[in-house]
PDB file of C-alpha atoms in Angstrom:
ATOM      1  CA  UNK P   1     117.218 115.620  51.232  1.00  0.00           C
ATOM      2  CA  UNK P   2     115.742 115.536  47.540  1.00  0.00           C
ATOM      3  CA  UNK P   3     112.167 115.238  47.117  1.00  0.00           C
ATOM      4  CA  UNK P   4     110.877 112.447  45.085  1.00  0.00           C
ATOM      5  CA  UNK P   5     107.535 111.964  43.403  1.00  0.00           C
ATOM      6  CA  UNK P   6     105.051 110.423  45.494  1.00  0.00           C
ATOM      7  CA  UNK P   7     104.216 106.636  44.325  1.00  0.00           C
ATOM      8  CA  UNK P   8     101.163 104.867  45.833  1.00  0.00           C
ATOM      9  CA  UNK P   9     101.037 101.069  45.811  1.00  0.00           C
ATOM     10  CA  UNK P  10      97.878  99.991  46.224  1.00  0.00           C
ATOM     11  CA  UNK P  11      96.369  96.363  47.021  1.00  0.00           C
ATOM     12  CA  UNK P  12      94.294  94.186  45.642  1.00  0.00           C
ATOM     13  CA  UNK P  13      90.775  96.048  46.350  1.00  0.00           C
ATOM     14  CA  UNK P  14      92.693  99.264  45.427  1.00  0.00           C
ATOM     15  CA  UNK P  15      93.607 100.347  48.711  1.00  0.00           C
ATOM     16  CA  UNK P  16      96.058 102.790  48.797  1.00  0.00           C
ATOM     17  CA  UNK P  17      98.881 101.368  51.248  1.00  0.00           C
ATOM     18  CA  UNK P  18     100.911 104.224  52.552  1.00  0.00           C
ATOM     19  CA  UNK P  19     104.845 103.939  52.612  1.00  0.00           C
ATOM     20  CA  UNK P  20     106.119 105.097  56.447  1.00  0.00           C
ATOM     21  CA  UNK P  21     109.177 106.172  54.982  1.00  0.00           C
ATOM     22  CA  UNK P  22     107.036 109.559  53.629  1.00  0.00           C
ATOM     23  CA  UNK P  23     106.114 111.768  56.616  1.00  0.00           C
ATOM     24  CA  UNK P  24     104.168 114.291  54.544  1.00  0.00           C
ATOM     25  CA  UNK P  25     101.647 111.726  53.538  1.00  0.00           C
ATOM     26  CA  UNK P  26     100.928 110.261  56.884  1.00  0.00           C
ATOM     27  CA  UNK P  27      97.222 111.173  58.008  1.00  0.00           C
ATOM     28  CA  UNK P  28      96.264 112.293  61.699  1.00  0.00           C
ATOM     29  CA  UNK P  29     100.363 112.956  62.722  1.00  0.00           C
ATOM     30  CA  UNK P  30     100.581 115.074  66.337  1.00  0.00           C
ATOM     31  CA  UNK P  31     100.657 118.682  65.053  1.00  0.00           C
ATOM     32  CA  UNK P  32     103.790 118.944  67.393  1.00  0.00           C
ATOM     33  CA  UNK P  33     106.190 116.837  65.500  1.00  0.00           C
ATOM     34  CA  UNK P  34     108.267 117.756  62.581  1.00  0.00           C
ATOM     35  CA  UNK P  35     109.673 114.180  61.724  1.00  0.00           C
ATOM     36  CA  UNK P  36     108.888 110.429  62.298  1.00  0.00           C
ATOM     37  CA  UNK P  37     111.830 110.317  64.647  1.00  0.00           C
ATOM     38  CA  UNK P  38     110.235 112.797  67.802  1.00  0.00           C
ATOM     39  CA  UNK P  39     107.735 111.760  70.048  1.00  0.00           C
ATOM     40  CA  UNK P  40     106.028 113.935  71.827  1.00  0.00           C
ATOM     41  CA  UNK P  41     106.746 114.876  75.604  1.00  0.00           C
ATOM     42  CA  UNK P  42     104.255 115.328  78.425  1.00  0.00           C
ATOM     43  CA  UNK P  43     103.500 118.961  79.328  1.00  0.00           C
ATOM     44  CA  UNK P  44     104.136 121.320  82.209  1.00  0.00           C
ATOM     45  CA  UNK P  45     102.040 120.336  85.361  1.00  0.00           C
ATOM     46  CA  UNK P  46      98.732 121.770  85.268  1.00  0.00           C
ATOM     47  CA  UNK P  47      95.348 121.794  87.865  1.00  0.00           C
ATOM     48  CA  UNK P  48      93.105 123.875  85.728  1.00  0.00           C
ATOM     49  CA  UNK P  49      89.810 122.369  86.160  1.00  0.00           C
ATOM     50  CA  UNK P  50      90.400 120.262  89.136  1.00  0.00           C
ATOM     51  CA  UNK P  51      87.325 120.572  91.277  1.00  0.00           C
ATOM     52  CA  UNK P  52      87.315 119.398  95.181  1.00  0.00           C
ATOM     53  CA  UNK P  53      84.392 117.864  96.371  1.00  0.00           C
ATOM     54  CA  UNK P  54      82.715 116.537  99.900  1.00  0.00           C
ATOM     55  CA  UNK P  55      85.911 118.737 102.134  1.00  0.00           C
ATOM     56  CA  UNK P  56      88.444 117.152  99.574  1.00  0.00           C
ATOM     57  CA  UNK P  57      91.523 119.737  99.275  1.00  0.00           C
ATOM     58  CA  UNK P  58      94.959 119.689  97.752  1.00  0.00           C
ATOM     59  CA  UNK P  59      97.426 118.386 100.693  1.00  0.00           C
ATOM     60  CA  UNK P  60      99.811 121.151  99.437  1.00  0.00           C
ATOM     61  CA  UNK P  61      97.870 123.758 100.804  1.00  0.00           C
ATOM     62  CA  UNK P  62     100.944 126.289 101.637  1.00  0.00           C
ATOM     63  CA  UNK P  63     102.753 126.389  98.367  1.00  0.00           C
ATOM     64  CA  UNK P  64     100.173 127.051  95.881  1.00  0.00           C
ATOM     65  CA  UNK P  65      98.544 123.709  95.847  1.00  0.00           C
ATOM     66  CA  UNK P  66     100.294 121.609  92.810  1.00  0.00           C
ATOM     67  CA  UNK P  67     100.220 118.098  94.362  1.00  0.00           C
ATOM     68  CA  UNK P  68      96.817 117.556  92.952  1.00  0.00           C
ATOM     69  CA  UNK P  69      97.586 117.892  88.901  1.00  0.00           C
ATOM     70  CA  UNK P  70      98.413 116.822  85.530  1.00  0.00           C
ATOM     71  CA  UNK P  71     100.485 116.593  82.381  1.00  0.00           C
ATOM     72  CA  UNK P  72      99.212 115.865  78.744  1.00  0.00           C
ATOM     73  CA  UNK P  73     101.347 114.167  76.124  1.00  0.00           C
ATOM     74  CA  UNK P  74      99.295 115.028  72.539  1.00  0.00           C
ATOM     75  CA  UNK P  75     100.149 112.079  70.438  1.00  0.00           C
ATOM     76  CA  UNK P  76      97.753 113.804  67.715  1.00  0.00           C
ATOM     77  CA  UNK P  77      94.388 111.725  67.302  1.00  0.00           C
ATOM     78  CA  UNK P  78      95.058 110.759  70.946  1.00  0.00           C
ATOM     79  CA  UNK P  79      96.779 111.961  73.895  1.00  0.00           C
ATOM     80  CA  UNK P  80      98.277 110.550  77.182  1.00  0.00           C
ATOM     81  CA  UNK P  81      97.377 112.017  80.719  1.00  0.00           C
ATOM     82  CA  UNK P  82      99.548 111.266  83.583  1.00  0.00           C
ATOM     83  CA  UNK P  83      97.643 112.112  86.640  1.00  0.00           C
ATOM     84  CA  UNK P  84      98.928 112.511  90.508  1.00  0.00           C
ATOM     85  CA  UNK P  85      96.632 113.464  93.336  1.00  0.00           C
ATOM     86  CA  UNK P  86      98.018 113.899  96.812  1.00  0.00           C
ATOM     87  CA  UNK P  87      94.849 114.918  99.025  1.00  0.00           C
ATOM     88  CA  UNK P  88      93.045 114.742 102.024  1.00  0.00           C
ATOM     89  CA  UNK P  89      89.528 114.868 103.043  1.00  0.00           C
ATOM     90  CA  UNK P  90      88.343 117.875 105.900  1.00  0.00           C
ATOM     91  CA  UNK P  91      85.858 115.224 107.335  1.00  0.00           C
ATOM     92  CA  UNK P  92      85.938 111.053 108.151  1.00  0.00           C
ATOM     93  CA  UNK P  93      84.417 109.176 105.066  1.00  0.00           C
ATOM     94  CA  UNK P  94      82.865 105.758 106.101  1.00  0.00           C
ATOM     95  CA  UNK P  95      81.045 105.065 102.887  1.00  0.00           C
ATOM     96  CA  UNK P  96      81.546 106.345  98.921  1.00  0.00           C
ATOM     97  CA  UNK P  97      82.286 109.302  98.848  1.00  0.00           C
ATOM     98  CA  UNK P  98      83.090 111.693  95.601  1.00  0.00           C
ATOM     99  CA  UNK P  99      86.593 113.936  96.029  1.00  0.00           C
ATOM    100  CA  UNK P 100      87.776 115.576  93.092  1.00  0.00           C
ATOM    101  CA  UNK P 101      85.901 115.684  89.847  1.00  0.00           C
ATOM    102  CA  UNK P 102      88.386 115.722  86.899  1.00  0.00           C
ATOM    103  CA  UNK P 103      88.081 118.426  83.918  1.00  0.00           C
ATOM    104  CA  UNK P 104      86.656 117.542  80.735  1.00  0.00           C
ATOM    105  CA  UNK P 105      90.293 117.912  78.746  1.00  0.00           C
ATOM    106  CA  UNK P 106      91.945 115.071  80.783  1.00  0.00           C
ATOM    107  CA  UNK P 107      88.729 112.680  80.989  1.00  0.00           C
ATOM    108  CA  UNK P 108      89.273 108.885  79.631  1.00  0.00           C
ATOM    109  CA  UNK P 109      86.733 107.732  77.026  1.00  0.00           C
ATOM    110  CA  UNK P 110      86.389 104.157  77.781  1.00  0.00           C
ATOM    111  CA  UNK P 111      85.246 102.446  81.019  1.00  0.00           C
ATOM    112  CA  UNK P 112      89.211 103.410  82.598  1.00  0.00           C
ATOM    113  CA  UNK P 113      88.253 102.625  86.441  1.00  0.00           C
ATOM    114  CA  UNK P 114      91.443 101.912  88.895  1.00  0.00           C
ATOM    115  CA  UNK P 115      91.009 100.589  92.667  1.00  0.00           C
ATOM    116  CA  UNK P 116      94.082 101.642  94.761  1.00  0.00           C
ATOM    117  CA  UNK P 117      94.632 100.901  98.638  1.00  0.00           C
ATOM    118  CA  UNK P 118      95.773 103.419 100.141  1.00  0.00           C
ATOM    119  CA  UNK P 119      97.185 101.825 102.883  1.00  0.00           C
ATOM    120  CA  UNK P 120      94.370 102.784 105.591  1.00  0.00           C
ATOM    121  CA  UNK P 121      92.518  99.514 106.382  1.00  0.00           C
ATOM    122  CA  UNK P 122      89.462  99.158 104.059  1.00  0.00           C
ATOM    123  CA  UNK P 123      89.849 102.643 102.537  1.00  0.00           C
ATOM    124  CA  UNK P 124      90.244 102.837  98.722  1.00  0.00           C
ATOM    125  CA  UNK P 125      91.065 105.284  96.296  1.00  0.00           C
ATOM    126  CA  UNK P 126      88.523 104.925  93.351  1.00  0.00           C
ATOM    127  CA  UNK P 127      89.489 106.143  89.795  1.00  0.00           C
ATOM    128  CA  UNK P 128      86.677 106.448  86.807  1.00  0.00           C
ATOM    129  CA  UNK P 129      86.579 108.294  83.753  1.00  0.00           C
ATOM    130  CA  UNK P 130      85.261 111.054  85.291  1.00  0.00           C
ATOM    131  CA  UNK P 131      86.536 111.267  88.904  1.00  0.00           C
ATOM    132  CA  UNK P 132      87.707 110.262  92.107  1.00  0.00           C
ATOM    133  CA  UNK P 133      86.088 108.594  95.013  1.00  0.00           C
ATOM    134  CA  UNK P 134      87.541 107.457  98.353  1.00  0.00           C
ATOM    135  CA  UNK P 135      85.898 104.397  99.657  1.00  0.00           C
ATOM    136  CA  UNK P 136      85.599 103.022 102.456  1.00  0.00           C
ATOM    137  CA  UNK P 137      85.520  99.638 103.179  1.00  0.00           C
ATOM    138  CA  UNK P 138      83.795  98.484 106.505  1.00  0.00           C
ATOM    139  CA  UNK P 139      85.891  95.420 107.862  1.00  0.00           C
ATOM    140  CA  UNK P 140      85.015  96.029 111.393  1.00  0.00           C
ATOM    141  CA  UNK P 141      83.886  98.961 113.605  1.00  0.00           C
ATOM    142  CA  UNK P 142      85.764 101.965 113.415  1.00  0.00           C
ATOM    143  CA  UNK P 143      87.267 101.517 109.700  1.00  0.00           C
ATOM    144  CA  UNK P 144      87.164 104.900 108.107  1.00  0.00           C
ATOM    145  CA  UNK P 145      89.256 107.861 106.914  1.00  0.00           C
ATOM    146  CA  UNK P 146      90.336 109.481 109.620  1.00  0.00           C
ATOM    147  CA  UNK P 147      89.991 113.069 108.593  1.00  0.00           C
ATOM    148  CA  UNK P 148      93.324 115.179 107.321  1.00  0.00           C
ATOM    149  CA  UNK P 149      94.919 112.155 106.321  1.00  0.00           C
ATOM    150  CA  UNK P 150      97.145 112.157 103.352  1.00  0.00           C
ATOM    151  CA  UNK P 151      95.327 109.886 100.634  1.00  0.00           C
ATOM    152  CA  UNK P 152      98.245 109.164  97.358  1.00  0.00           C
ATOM    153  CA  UNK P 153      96.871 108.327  94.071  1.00  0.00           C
ATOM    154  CA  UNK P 154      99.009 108.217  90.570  1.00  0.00           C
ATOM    155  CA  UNK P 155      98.327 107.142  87.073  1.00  0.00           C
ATOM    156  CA  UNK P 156      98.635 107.393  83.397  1.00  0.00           C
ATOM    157  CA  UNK P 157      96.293 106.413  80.797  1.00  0.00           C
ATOM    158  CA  UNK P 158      95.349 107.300  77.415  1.00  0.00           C
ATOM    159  CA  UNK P 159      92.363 109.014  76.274  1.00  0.00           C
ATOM    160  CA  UNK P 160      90.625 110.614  72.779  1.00  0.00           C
ATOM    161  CA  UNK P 161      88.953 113.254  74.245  1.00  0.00           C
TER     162      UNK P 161
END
């Protein structure tokens, strides 16, 4: 492809608007993409940083503990996080209680904050910028997390951190 000169049209305040057709003009592009076309993918699955809290522990705790992770997608002035936890807690949790705190790198910016049943009358899994929480809800007596039950939890959301 020929390279043409680069003509600006601007509007009526002088703005400059900027023609998507020119790739080497566009500001704050992913580093990782090479033409307008690609979009980035999400990365290999990582748990760097993941920190277990209150007897919280990766369920896959034989084969080298990758149930509890995540994968970045770096769309460049942002990036997407996909996030799946599959956990249990070494103890019964009948109130709040904090599990895994998340690392900086994958933290959402805004007030992100997800309530997920988990299937276990009255218990919750709790999702803020920050971390996880399972919660329990107290119907009636004897609602709680049993302890080493499995506790699920998956999302994706984007972030600017």
């Amino acid at each position: 492809m020929a390279e043409g000169t680069k003509a600006y049209i601007e509007d009526r305040d002088g703005n400059k608007i900027l023609p998507a057709t020119d790739w080497s003009i566009i500001q704050n592009k992913p580093a990782n993409l090479a033409r307008t076309d690609q979009l980035p993918s999400l990365g290999p699955w990582q748990r760097d940083g993941l920190v277990y809290k209150n007897g919280a522990y990766d369920w896959d705790h034989v084969n080298n503990g990758y149930n509890c992770a995540y994968r970045i997608a770096d769309y460049g002035s942002f990036k997407g996080v996909e996030l799946r936890l599959a956990f249990g807690m070494n103890r019964d949790v009948v109130d709040n209680t904090e599990a895994i705190e998340l690392p900086r790198i994958i933290q959402a910016d805004g007030d992100e904050e997800v309530w997920e049943a988990t299937g276990i009358r009255g218990v919750f899994v709790h999702f803020t910028n920050s971390h996880v929480d399972v919660y329990c809800q107290k119907f009636g007596d004897g609602d709680k997390y049993s302890a080493n039950g499995l506790i699920t939890f998956h999302t994706m959301y984007f972030t600017t951190i």
